[in-house]
Amino acid sequence: MQRRHHNIPIEIVRTVVAISEAGSLTKAADQLGLSQPAVSSQIKRLEQIVGGSLFSKTPNGSCATDLGKLVLAQARKIIEANDQVLALGGADATAGRLRLGLSSLLSRQFVQEQASRLGDVHIQAGTSSDISAALVEGHIDIGCFYQRGDVDADLATLIVDEYEDRLVWVRSKNFVLSPGAPIPIVTWTNDDWMINTLTRHGLSYRIAFSSQDYDAKKSAVEAGIGLTAMPSRMIPTGLVWAKEYYLPELPTIKNLLCIRHGLSSNRVLELKNQLSELFMYHSAAKDPHKENHKVA
């Protein structure tokens, strides 16, 4: 039987040590520039990995459990080793570098637009759910991603801008559905943008292709394997908005721009403005819904 391996982010390791040194989750959160829910989320994640509680509540704050003391001893070694490796490249090798998380749907446009100004930014592209979780847990500083449905309370406090977009069906120009056949769909892994809607309308469907890779999904749709769903303004060249009568209307989706608590430098503000300009369409003159989308 293959053993499952876990990788523990260095941010979580630093959080464990910070709680021990500060004496409470609240004080550690202040020192780290995180919200208390974010710190709690990090600790719960590590507790699930090691199989027990790391801290117990006391009248004066938080105290490490026996298991917590063992973890702390190793955490300090991990931090020391990590810092020694970084020092090989110079003490200031990563100083001031901002961590930006982008939905895969947004990352290509942002990189193309801002390529010459990203020397001080580390970009992490992934699914919106991954970016959202990384932001709440403190692994990234700024996040821009899509959110459907209710927003978690610990995420809501980080939102600095948002735009509500429309999800639409997208297909290749030559796609034709055989009469009576299930609707073939191309999805993200664990994606419910289309499935919930089709199920609610009692429509038959089949997952023809599923991937976390944006380019792989796009290629599958271009090849006519099936239909997919995406925000109306993100339809790439070569694909068209599918308006066939048998396709039910999809829900709206929000594009959220979030910044971790405690970040207010000029560079953070600059990135915030760049992301808002690219992906938050508040002006009616810029509203992509008023554009004529090409339909074959």
PDB file of C-alpha atoms in Angstrom:
ATOM      1  CA  MET A   1       0.000   0.000   0.000  1.00  0.00           C
ATOM      2  CA  GLN A   2       1.401   3.375  -1.016  1.00  0.00           C
ATOM      3  CA  ARG A   3       1.999   5.745   1.892  1.00  0.00           C
ATOM      4  CA  ARG A   4       0.538   9.210   1.646  1.00  0.00           C
ATOM      5  CA  HIS A   5       3.066  12.019   2.038  1.00  0.00           C
ATOM      6  CA  HIS A   6       2.352  15.503   3.396  1.00  0.00           C
ATOM      7  CA  ASN A   7       4.295  18.668   2.765  1.00  0.00           C
ATOM      8  CA  ILE A   8       3.999  21.216   5.562  1.00  0.00           C
ATOM      9  CA  PRO A   9       4.244  24.840   4.337  1.00  0.00           C
ATOM     10  CA  ILE A  10       6.930  26.843   6.133  1.00  0.00           C
ATOM     11  CA  GLU A  11       4.273  29.473   6.995  1.00  0.00           C
ATOM     12  CA  ILE A  12       2.465  26.940   9.193  1.00  0.00           C
ATOM     13  CA  VAL A  13       5.726  25.967  10.883  1.00  0.00           C
ATOM     14  CA  ARG A  14       6.441  29.633  11.671  1.00  0.00           C
ATOM     15  CA  THR A  15       2.907  30.038  13.015  1.00  0.00           C
ATOM     16  CA  VAL A  16       3.397  27.192  15.504  1.00  0.00           C
ATOM     17  CA  VAL A  17       6.559  28.816  16.836  1.00  0.00           C
ATOM     18  CA  ALA A  18       4.925  32.264  16.912  1.00  0.00           C
ATOM     19  CA  ILE A  19       2.034  30.984  19.050  1.00  0.00           C
ATOM     20  CA  SER A  20       4.442  29.383  21.485  1.00  0.00           C
ATOM     21  CA  GLU A  21       6.537  32.544  21.779  1.00  0.00           C
ATOM     22  CA  ALA A  22       3.628  34.995  21.898  1.00  0.00           C
ATOM     23  CA  GLY A  23       1.571  32.889  24.288  1.00  0.00           C
ATOM     24  CA  SER A  24      -1.720  33.082  22.391  1.00  0.00           C
ATOM     25  CA  LEU A  25      -3.259  32.721  18.930  1.00  0.00           C
ATOM     26  CA  THR A  26      -4.421  36.338  18.963  1.00  0.00           C
ATOM     27  CA  LYS A  27      -0.980  37.779  19.710  1.00  0.00           C
ATOM     28  CA  ALA A  28       0.640  35.465  17.171  1.00  0.00           C
ATOM     29  CA  ALA A  29      -1.863  36.565  14.523  1.00  0.00           C
ATOM     30  CA  ASP A  30      -0.997  40.223  15.192  1.00  0.00           C
ATOM     31  CA  GLN A  31       2.727  39.526  14.904  1.00  0.00           C
ATOM     32  CA  LEU A  32       2.305  37.563  11.666  1.00  0.00           C
ATOM     33  CA  GLY A  33      -0.124  40.025  10.083  1.00  0.00           C
ATOM     34  CA  LEU A  34      -2.829  37.341   9.836  1.00  0.00           C
ATOM     35  CA  SER A  35      -6.387  37.127  11.046  1.00  0.00           C
ATOM     36  CA  GLN A  36      -7.104  34.882  14.025  1.00  0.00           C
ATOM     37  CA  PRO A  37      -9.279  32.556  11.862  1.00  0.00           C
ATOM     38  CA  ALA A  38      -6.341  32.163   9.465  1.00  0.00           C
ATOM     39  CA  VAL A  39      -4.008  31.153  12.309  1.00  0.00           C
ATOM     40  CA  SER A  40      -6.625  28.744  13.683  1.00  0.00           C
ATOM     41  CA  SER A  41      -7.030  27.219  10.222  1.00  0.00           C
ATOM     42  CA  GLN A  42      -3.276  26.663   9.921  1.00  0.00           C
ATOM     43  CA  ILE A  43      -3.072  24.951  13.304  1.00  0.00           C
ATOM     44  CA  LYS A  44      -6.090  22.731  12.596  1.00  0.00           C
ATOM     45  CA  ARG A  45      -4.484  21.669   9.332  1.00  0.00           C
ATOM     46  CA  LEU A  46      -1.255  20.684  11.092  1.00  0.00           C
ATOM     47  CA  GLU A  47      -3.160  18.937  13.887  1.00  0.00           C
ATOM     48  CA  GLN A  48      -4.915  16.791  11.291  1.00  0.00           C
ATOM     49  CA  ILE A  49      -1.541  15.790   9.869  1.00  0.00           C
ATOM     50  CA  VAL A  50       0.149  14.927  13.196  1.00  0.00           C
ATOM     51  CA  GLY A  51      -2.996  13.433  14.730  1.00  0.00           C
ATOM     52  CA  GLY A  52      -3.548  15.459  17.877  1.00  0.00           C
ATOM     53  CA  SER A  53      -3.891  18.832  19.563  1.00  0.00           C
ATOM     54  CA  LEU A  54      -0.854  21.095  19.637  1.00  0.00           C
ATOM     55  CA  PHE A  55      -2.084  23.745  22.070  1.00  0.00           C
ATOM     56  CA  SER A  56      -4.468  23.840  25.002  1.00  0.00           C
ATOM     57  CA  LYS A  57      -6.269  26.922  26.270  1.00  0.00           C
ATOM     58  CA  THR A  58      -5.232  28.385  29.619  1.00  0.00           C
ATOM     59  CA  PRO A  59      -6.438  31.449  31.540  1.00  0.00           C
ATOM     60  CA  ASN A  60      -3.406  33.315  30.182  1.00  0.00           C
ATOM     61  CA  GLY A  61      -3.574  32.179  26.546  1.00  0.00           C
ATOM     62  CA  SER A  62      -2.298  29.027  24.847  1.00  0.00           C
ATOM     63  CA  CYS A  63       0.070  26.369  26.154  1.00  0.00           C
ATOM     64  CA  ALA A  64       1.725  23.641  24.097  1.00  0.00           C
ATOM     65  CA  THR A  65       0.549  20.083  24.728  1.00  0.00           C
ATOM     66  CA  ASP A  66       3.047  17.231  25.021  1.00  0.00           C
ATOM     67  CA  LEU A  67       2.593  16.586  21.303  1.00  0.00           C
ATOM     68  CA  GLY A  68       2.874  20.307  20.683  1.00  0.00           C
ATOM     69  CA  LYS A  69       6.233  20.443  22.455  1.00  0.00           C
ATOM     70  CA  LEU A  70       7.564  17.675  20.201  1.00  0.00           C
ATOM     71  CA  VAL A  71       6.285  19.506  17.115  1.00  0.00           C
ATOM     72  CA  LEU A  72       7.782  22.793  18.325  1.00  0.00           C
ATOM     73  CA  ALA A  73      11.223  21.229  18.716  1.00  0.00           C
ATOM     74  CA  GLN A  74      11.124  20.013  15.119  1.00  0.00           C
ATOM     75  CA  ALA A  75       9.538  23.258  13.879  1.00  0.00           C
ATOM     76  CA  ARG A  76      12.462  25.309  15.159  1.00  0.00           C
ATOM     77  CA  LYS A  77      14.879  22.961  13.374  1.00  0.00           C
ATOM     78  CA  ILE A  78      12.876  23.268  10.153  1.00  0.00           C
ATOM     79  CA  ILE A  79      12.905  27.078  10.334  1.00  0.00           C
ATOM     80  CA  GLU A  80      16.636  27.125  11.043  1.00  0.00           C
ATOM     81  CA  ALA A  81      17.341  24.807   8.097  1.00  0.00           C
ATOM     82  CA  ASN A  82      15.042  26.816   5.837  1.00  0.00           C
ATOM     83  CA  ASP A  83      16.732  30.108   6.744  1.00  0.00           C
ATOM     84  CA  GLN A  84      20.191  28.587   6.251  1.00  0.00           C
ATOM     85  CA  VAL A  85      19.269  27.451   2.742  1.00  0.00           C
ATOM     86  CA  LEU A  86      17.927  30.924   1.908  1.00  0.00           C
ATOM     87  CA  ALA A  87      21.113  32.480   3.247  1.00  0.00           C
ATOM     88  CA  LEU A  88      23.129  30.589   0.615  1.00  0.00           C
ATOM     89  CA  GLY A  89      21.649  32.945  -1.951  1.00  0.00           C
ATOM     90  CA  GLY A  90      22.200  36.048   0.151  1.00  0.00           C
ATOM     91  CA  ALA A  91      20.354  37.279   3.204  1.00  0.00           C
ATOM     92  CA  ASP A  92      18.049  39.508   1.183  1.00  0.00           C
ATOM     93  CA  ALA A  93      17.360  37.040  -1.644  1.00  0.00           C
ATOM     94  CA  THR A  94      13.604  37.001  -0.982  1.00  0.00           C
ATOM     95  CA  ALA A  95      13.154  40.228   0.965  1.00  0.00           C
ATOM     96  CA  GLY A  96      10.079  42.215   0.005  1.00  0.00           C
ATOM     97  CA  ARG A  97       8.742  39.643  -2.452  1.00  0.00           C
ATOM     98  CA  LEU A  98       4.948  39.629  -2.572  1.00  0.00           C
ATOM     99  CA  ARG A  99       3.037  36.384  -3.039  1.00  0.00           C
ATOM    100  CA  LEU A 100       0.235  36.759  -5.573  1.00  0.00           C
ATOM    101  CA  GLY A 101      -2.369  34.038  -6.111  1.00  0.00           C
ATOM    102  CA  LEU A 102      -4.377  34.037  -9.343  1.00  0.00           C
ATOM    103  CA  SER A 103      -7.088  31.832 -10.750  1.00  0.00           C
ATOM    104  CA  SER A 104      -5.727  29.964 -13.770  1.00  0.00           C
ATOM    105  CA  LEU A 105      -8.378  31.739 -15.842  1.00  0.00           C
ATOM    106  CA  LEU A 106      -6.796  35.090 -14.976  1.00  0.00           C
ATOM    107  CA  SER A 107      -3.090  34.361 -14.729  1.00  0.00           C
ATOM    108  CA  ARG A 108      -2.222  34.383 -18.434  1.00  0.00           C
ATOM    109  CA  GLN A 109      -3.705  37.818 -19.101  1.00  0.00           C
ATOM    110  CA  PHE A 110      -2.120  39.313 -16.003  1.00  0.00           C
ATOM    111  CA  VAL A 111       1.352  37.962 -16.799  1.00  0.00           C
ATOM    112  CA  GLN A 112       1.128  39.158 -20.408  1.00  0.00           C
ATOM    113  CA  GLU A 113       0.043  42.627 -19.315  1.00  0.00           C
ATOM    114  CA  GLN A 114       2.475  43.029 -16.407  1.00  0.00           C
ATOM    115  CA  ALA A 115       5.496  40.885 -17.363  1.00  0.00           C
ATOM    116  CA  SER A 116       8.008  43.728 -17.135  1.00  0.00           C
ATOM    117  CA  ARG A 117       6.930  44.716 -13.611  1.00  0.00           C
ATOM    118  CA  LEU A 118       6.871  41.407 -11.741  1.00  0.00           C
ATOM    119  CA  GLY A 119      10.465  41.102 -10.558  1.00  0.00           C
ATOM    120  CA  ASP A 120       9.390  41.430  -6.918  1.00  0.00           C
ATOM    121  CA  VAL A 121       6.333  39.155  -7.149  1.00  0.00           C
ATOM    122  CA  HIS A 122       5.965  35.393  -6.784  1.00  0.00           C
ATOM    123  CA  ILE A 123       2.866  34.237  -8.667  1.00  0.00           C
ATOM    124  CA  GLN A 124       0.942  31.115  -7.752  1.00  0.00           C
ATOM    125  CA  ALA A 125      -1.678  30.093 -10.331  1.00  0.00           C
ATOM    126  CA  GLY A 126      -4.283  27.442  -9.549  1.00  0.00           C
ATOM    127  CA  THR A 127      -7.939  26.711  -9.006  1.00  0.00           C
ATOM    128  CA  SER A 128      -9.993  29.378  -7.288  1.00  0.00           C
ATOM    129  CA  SER A 129     -10.594  27.081  -4.307  1.00  0.00           C
ATOM    130  CA  ASP A 130      -6.837  26.538  -3.875  1.00  0.00           C
ATOM    131  CA  ILE A 131      -6.102  30.264  -4.067  1.00  0.00           C
ATOM    132  CA  SER A 132      -8.881  31.061  -1.604  1.00  0.00           C
ATOM    133  CA  ALA A 133      -7.599  28.509   0.919  1.00  0.00           C
ATOM    134  CA  ALA A 134      -3.984  29.668   0.548  1.00  0.00           C
ATOM    135  CA  LEU A 135      -5.048  33.271   1.155  1.00  0.00           C
ATOM    136  CA  VAL A 136      -7.004  32.472   4.320  1.00  0.00           C
ATOM    137  CA  GLU A 137      -4.149  30.342   5.662  1.00  0.00           C
ATOM    138  CA  GLY A 138      -1.602  33.089   5.008  1.00  0.00           C
ATOM    139  CA  HIS A 139       0.376  31.375   2.239  1.00  0.00           C
ATOM    140  CA  ILE A 140      -0.256  34.204  -0.239  1.00  0.00           C
ATOM    141  CA  ASP A 141      -0.575  37.969   0.255  1.00  0.00           C
ATOM    142  CA  ILE A 142      -2.898  39.027  -2.570  1.00  0.00           C
ATOM    143  CA  GLY A 143      -5.450  36.846  -4.317  1.00  0.00           C
ATOM    144  CA  CYS A 144      -7.705  37.293  -7.341  1.00  0.00           C
ATOM    145  CA  PHE A 145     -10.070  34.429  -8.066  1.00  0.00           C
ATOM    146  CA  TYR A 146     -13.668  33.370  -8.690  1.00  0.00           C
ATOM    147  CA  GLN A 147     -16.200  32.534  -6.008  1.00  0.00           C
ATOM    148  CA  ARG A 148     -19.661  31.068  -6.509  1.00  0.00           C
ATOM    149  CA  GLY A 149     -22.133  31.045  -3.649  1.00  0.00           C
ATOM    150  CA  ASP A 150     -21.655  32.345  -0.121  1.00  0.00           C
ATOM    151  CA  VAL A 151     -18.285  33.725   0.985  1.00  0.00           C
ATOM    152  CA  ASP A 152     -16.779  32.353   4.221  1.00  0.00           C
ATOM    153  CA  ALA A 153     -16.582  34.855   7.064  1.00  0.00           C
ATOM    154  CA  ASP A 154     -12.774  34.659   7.351  1.00  0.00           C
ATOM    155  CA  LEU A 155     -12.450  35.340   3.613  1.00  0.00           C
ATOM    156  CA  ALA A 156     -15.022  38.151   3.548  1.00  0.00           C
ATOM    157  CA  THR A 157     -12.838  40.367   5.749  1.00  0.00           C
ATOM    158  CA  LEU A 158     -10.039  40.241   3.154  1.00  0.00           C
ATOM    159  CA  ILE A 159     -12.095  41.435   0.146  1.00  0.00           C
ATOM    160  CA  VAL A 160     -11.030  44.832  -1.221  1.00  0.00           C
ATOM    161  CA  ASP A 161     -12.817  44.690  -4.594  1.00  0.00           C
ATOM    162  CA  GLU A 162     -15.261  42.436  -6.408  1.00  0.00           C
ATOM    163  CA  TYR A 163     -17.137  42.125  -9.673  1.00  0.00           C
ATOM    164  CA  GLU A 164     -20.141  39.950 -10.466  1.00  0.00           C
ATOM    165  CA  ASP A 165     -19.849  38.217 -13.814  1.00  0.00           C
ATOM    166  CA  ARG A 166     -22.076  35.878 -15.737  1.00  0.00           C
ATOM    167  CA  LEU A 167     -21.233  32.241 -16.353  1.00  0.00           C
ATOM    168  CA  VAL A 168     -21.991  31.158 -19.919  1.00  0.00           C
ATOM    169  CA  TRP A 169     -21.771  27.982 -21.960  1.00  0.00           C
ATOM    170  CA  VAL A 170     -18.855  27.830 -24.374  1.00  0.00           C
ATOM    171  CA  ARG A 171     -18.252  25.490 -27.327  1.00  0.00           C
ATOM    172  CA  SER A 172     -16.198  25.095 -30.467  1.00  0.00           C
ATOM    173  CA  LYS A 173     -17.593  26.705 -33.615  1.00  0.00           C
ATOM    174  CA  ASN A 174     -18.409  23.317 -35.137  1.00  0.00           C
ATOM    175  CA  PHE A 175     -19.828  21.526 -32.084  1.00  0.00           C
ATOM    176  CA  VAL A 176     -23.163  19.784 -32.678  1.00  0.00           C
ATOM    177  CA  LEU A 177     -25.066  17.691 -30.137  1.00  0.00           C
ATOM    178  CA  SER A 178     -26.747  14.552 -31.453  1.00  0.00           C
ATOM    179  CA  PRO A 179     -30.513  14.524 -30.730  1.00  0.00           C
ATOM    180  CA  GLY A 180     -31.290  12.800 -27.441  1.00  0.00           C
ATOM    181  CA  ALA A 181     -27.638  12.385 -26.459  1.00  0.00           C
ATOM    182  CA  PRO A 182     -26.402  13.378 -22.990  1.00  0.00           C
ATOM    183  CA  ILE A 183     -24.708  16.804 -22.933  1.00  0.00           C
ATOM    184  CA  PRO A 184     -20.928  16.258 -22.909  1.00  0.00           C
ATOM    185  CA  ILE A 185     -19.145  18.650 -20.559  1.00  0.00           C
ATOM    186  CA  VAL A 186     -15.510  19.621 -20.047  1.00  0.00           C
ATOM    187  CA  THR A 187     -14.883  20.461 -16.395  1.00  0.00           C
ATOM    188  CA  TRP A 188     -12.344  21.398 -13.796  1.00  0.00           C
ATOM    189  CA  THR A 189     -11.737  18.527 -11.375  1.00  0.00           C
ATOM    190  CA  ASN A 190     -14.431  18.693  -8.646  1.00  0.00           C
ATOM    191  CA  ASP A 191     -16.149  21.493 -10.590  1.00  0.00           C
ATOM    192  CA  ASP A 192     -19.858  22.117 -10.027  1.00  0.00           C
ATOM    193  CA  TRP A 193     -20.362  25.178 -12.229  1.00  0.00           C
ATOM    194  CA  MET A 194     -22.316  23.112 -14.767  1.00  0.00           C
ATOM    195  CA  ILE A 195     -23.263  19.918 -12.949  1.00  0.00           C
ATOM    196  CA  ASN A 196     -25.502  21.557 -10.337  1.00  0.00           C
ATOM    197  CA  THR A 197     -27.387  23.487 -13.014  1.00  0.00           C
ATOM    198  CA  LEU A 198     -27.864  20.480 -15.298  1.00  0.00           C
ATOM    199  CA  THR A 199     -28.994  18.300 -12.383  1.00  0.00           C
ATOM    200  CA  ARG A 200     -31.441  20.941 -11.167  1.00  0.00           C
ATOM    201  CA  HIS A 201     -33.042  21.064 -14.626  1.00  0.00           C
ATOM    202  CA  GLY A 202     -33.199  17.277 -14.902  1.00  0.00           C
ATOM    203  CA  LEU A 203     -30.926  17.212 -17.959  1.00  0.00           C
ATOM    204  CA  SER A 204     -28.797  14.229 -18.913  1.00  0.00           C
ATOM    205  CA  TYR A 205     -25.052  14.874 -19.137  1.00  0.00           C
ATOM    206  CA  ARG A 206     -21.713  13.065 -19.176  1.00  0.00           C
ATOM    207  CA  ILE A 207     -18.264  14.292 -18.167  1.00  0.00           C
ATOM    208  CA  ALA A 208     -16.288  14.019 -21.384  1.00  0.00           C
ATOM    209  CA  PHE A 209     -13.059  15.577 -20.086  1.00  0.00           C
ATOM    210  CA  SER A 210     -11.843  16.756 -16.691  1.00  0.00           C
ATOM    211  CA  SER A 211      -8.608  18.548 -15.829  1.00  0.00           C
ATOM    212  CA  GLN A 212      -7.084  21.198 -13.595  1.00  0.00           C
ATOM    213  CA  ASP A 213      -5.081  22.458 -16.577  1.00  0.00           C
ATOM    214  CA  TYR A 214      -6.665  25.429 -18.359  1.00  0.00           C
ATOM    215  CA  ASP A 215      -4.901  24.804 -21.678  1.00  0.00           C
ATOM    216  CA  ALA A 216      -5.868  21.120 -21.661  1.00  0.00           C
ATOM    217  CA  LYS A 217      -9.508  22.033 -21.089  1.00  0.00           C
ATOM    218  CA  LYS A 218      -9.436  24.664 -23.809  1.00  0.00           C
ATOM    219  CA  SER A 219      -7.935  22.177 -26.270  1.00  0.00           C
ATOM    220  CA  ALA A 220     -10.639  19.636 -25.440  1.00  0.00           C
ATOM    221  CA  VAL A 221     -13.398  22.163 -26.122  1.00  0.00           C
ATOM    222  CA  GLU A 222     -11.699  23.304 -29.333  1.00  0.00           C
ATOM    223  CA  ALA A 223     -11.603  19.678 -30.484  1.00  0.00           C
ATOM    224  CA  GLY A 224     -15.380  19.452 -30.036  1.00  0.00           C
ATOM    225  CA  ILE A 225     -15.245  16.919 -27.205  1.00  0.00           C
ATOM    226  CA  GLY A 226     -17.824  18.864 -25.217  1.00  0.00           C
ATOM    227  CA  LEU A 227     -19.022  22.165 -23.801  1.00  0.00           C
ATOM    228  CA  THR A 228     -17.636  24.054 -20.848  1.00  0.00           C
ATOM    229  CA  ALA A 229     -18.609  27.054 -18.720  1.00  0.00           C
ATOM    230  CA  MET A 230     -16.630  30.205 -18.063  1.00  0.00           C
ATOM    231  CA  PRO A 231     -17.190  33.877 -17.218  1.00  0.00           C
ATOM    232  CA  SER A 232     -18.633  35.692 -20.222  1.00  0.00           C
ATOM    233  CA  ARG A 233     -15.643  38.017 -20.670  1.00  0.00           C
ATOM    234  CA  MET A 234     -13.112  35.172 -20.561  1.00  0.00           C
ATOM    235  CA  ILE A 235     -14.169  33.410 -23.788  1.00  0.00           C
ATOM    236  CA  PRO A 236     -10.916  32.783 -25.689  1.00  0.00           C
ATOM    237  CA  THR A 237     -10.378  33.267 -29.388  1.00  0.00           C
ATOM    238  CA  GLY A 238     -11.528  30.201 -31.317  1.00  0.00           C
ATOM    239  CA  LEU A 239     -14.428  29.396 -28.999  1.00  0.00           C
ATOM    240  CA  VAL A 240     -17.929  30.877 -28.979  1.00  0.00           C
ATOM    241  CA  TRP A 241     -20.742  31.575 -26.542  1.00  0.00           C
ATOM    242  CA  ALA A 242     -23.143  28.627 -26.886  1.00  0.00           C
ATOM    243  CA  LYS A 243     -26.770  29.813 -26.870  1.00  0.00           C
ATOM    244  CA  GLU A 244     -28.515  26.602 -27.925  1.00  0.00           C
ATOM    245  CA  TYR A 245     -32.078  26.240 -26.688  1.00  0.00           C
ATOM    246  CA  TYR A 246     -31.373  23.094 -24.665  1.00  0.00           C
ATOM    247  CA  LEU A 247     -28.741  24.744 -22.448  1.00  0.00           C
ATOM    248  CA  PRO A 248     -30.097  26.142 -19.154  1.00  0.00           C
ATOM    249  CA  GLU A 249     -28.971  29.525 -17.875  1.00  0.00           C
ATOM    250  CA  LEU A 250     -25.935  29.306 -15.619  1.00  0.00           C
ATOM    251  CA  PRO A 251     -25.569  31.243 -12.338  1.00  0.00           C
ATOM    252  CA  THR A 252     -23.583  34.409 -11.836  1.00  0.00           C
ATOM    253  CA  ILE A 253     -20.118  34.242 -10.318  1.00  0.00           C
ATOM    254  CA  LYS A 254     -18.034  36.756  -8.390  1.00  0.00           C
ATOM    255  CA  ASN A 255     -14.462  37.705  -9.127  1.00  0.00           C
ATOM    256  CA  LEU A 256     -12.899  38.596  -5.782  1.00  0.00           C
ATOM    257  CA  LEU A 257      -9.774  40.633  -5.114  1.00  0.00           C
ATOM    258  CA  CYS A 258      -8.431  40.039  -1.603  1.00  0.00           C
ATOM    259  CA  ILE A 259      -5.450  41.306   0.377  1.00  0.00           C
ATOM    260  CA  ARG A 260      -4.096  39.823   3.578  1.00  0.00           C
ATOM    261  CA  HIS A 261      -4.483  41.968   6.703  1.00  0.00           C
ATOM    262  CA  GLY A 262      -1.592  44.265   7.555  1.00  0.00           C
ATOM    263  CA  LEU A 263      -0.375  44.884   3.994  1.00  0.00           C
ATOM    264  CA  SER A 264      -0.551  48.526   2.940  1.00  0.00           C
ATOM    265  CA  SER A 265       2.683  49.368   1.106  1.00  0.00           C
ATOM    266  CA  ASN A 266       2.735  51.391  -2.100  1.00  0.00           C
ATOM    267  CA  ARG A 267       3.613  48.220  -4.041  1.00  0.00           C
ATOM    268  CA  VAL A 268       0.605  46.388  -2.630  1.00  0.00           C
ATOM    269  CA  LEU A 269      -1.627  49.321  -3.597  1.00  0.00           C
ATOM    270  CA  GLU A 270      -0.103  49.351  -7.080  1.00  0.00           C
ATOM    271  CA  LEU A 271      -0.819  45.635  -7.590  1.00  0.00           C
ATOM    272  CA  LYS A 272      -4.324  46.087  -6.226  1.00  0.00           C
ATOM    273  CA  ASN A 273      -5.012  48.855  -8.742  1.00  0.00           C
ATOM    274  CA  GLN A 274      -3.565  46.821 -11.611  1.00  0.00           C
ATOM    275  CA  LEU A 275      -5.735  43.820 -10.772  1.00  0.00           C
ATOM    276  CA  SER A 276      -8.832  45.985 -10.351  1.00  0.00           C
ATOM    277  CA  GLU A 277      -8.215  47.640 -13.699  1.00  0.00           C
ATOM    278  CA  LEU A 278      -7.810  44.311 -15.473  1.00  0.00           C
ATOM    279  CA  PHE A 279     -10.480  42.189 -13.835  1.00  0.00           C
ATOM    280  CA  MET A 280     -13.037  44.373 -12.008  1.00  0.00           C
ATOM    281  CA  TYR A 281     -15.359  45.980 -14.565  1.00  0.00           C
ATOM    282  CA  HIS A 282     -17.299  48.566 -12.557  1.00  0.00           C
ATOM    283  CA  SER A 283     -17.728  51.069 -15.373  1.00  0.00           C
ATOM    284  CA  ALA A 284     -20.666  50.606 -17.728  1.00  0.00           C
ATOM    285  CA  ALA A 285     -18.424  51.708 -20.560  1.00  0.00           C
ATOM    286  CA  LYS A 286     -16.158  48.737 -19.816  1.00  0.00           C
ATOM    287  CA  ASP A 287     -18.940  46.219 -19.136  1.00  0.00           C
ATOM    288  CA  PRO A 288     -18.089  43.194 -21.291  1.00  0.00           C
ATOM    289  CA  HIS A 289     -21.745  42.103 -21.262  1.00  0.00           C
ATOM    290  CA  LYS A 290     -22.444  44.995 -23.622  1.00  0.00           C
ATOM    291  CA  GLU A 291     -19.977  43.606 -26.136  1.00  0.00           C
ATOM    292  CA  ASN A 292     -21.245  41.516 -29.010  1.00  0.00           C
ATOM    293  CA  HIS A 293     -19.991  37.991 -28.468  1.00  0.00           C
ATOM    294  CA  LYS A 294     -19.539  36.072 -31.660  1.00  0.00           C
ATOM    295  CA  VAL A 295     -21.910  33.162 -32.139  1.00  0.00           C
ATOM    296  CA  ALA A 296     -21.407  30.685 -34.945  1.00  0.00           C
TER     297      ALA A 296
END
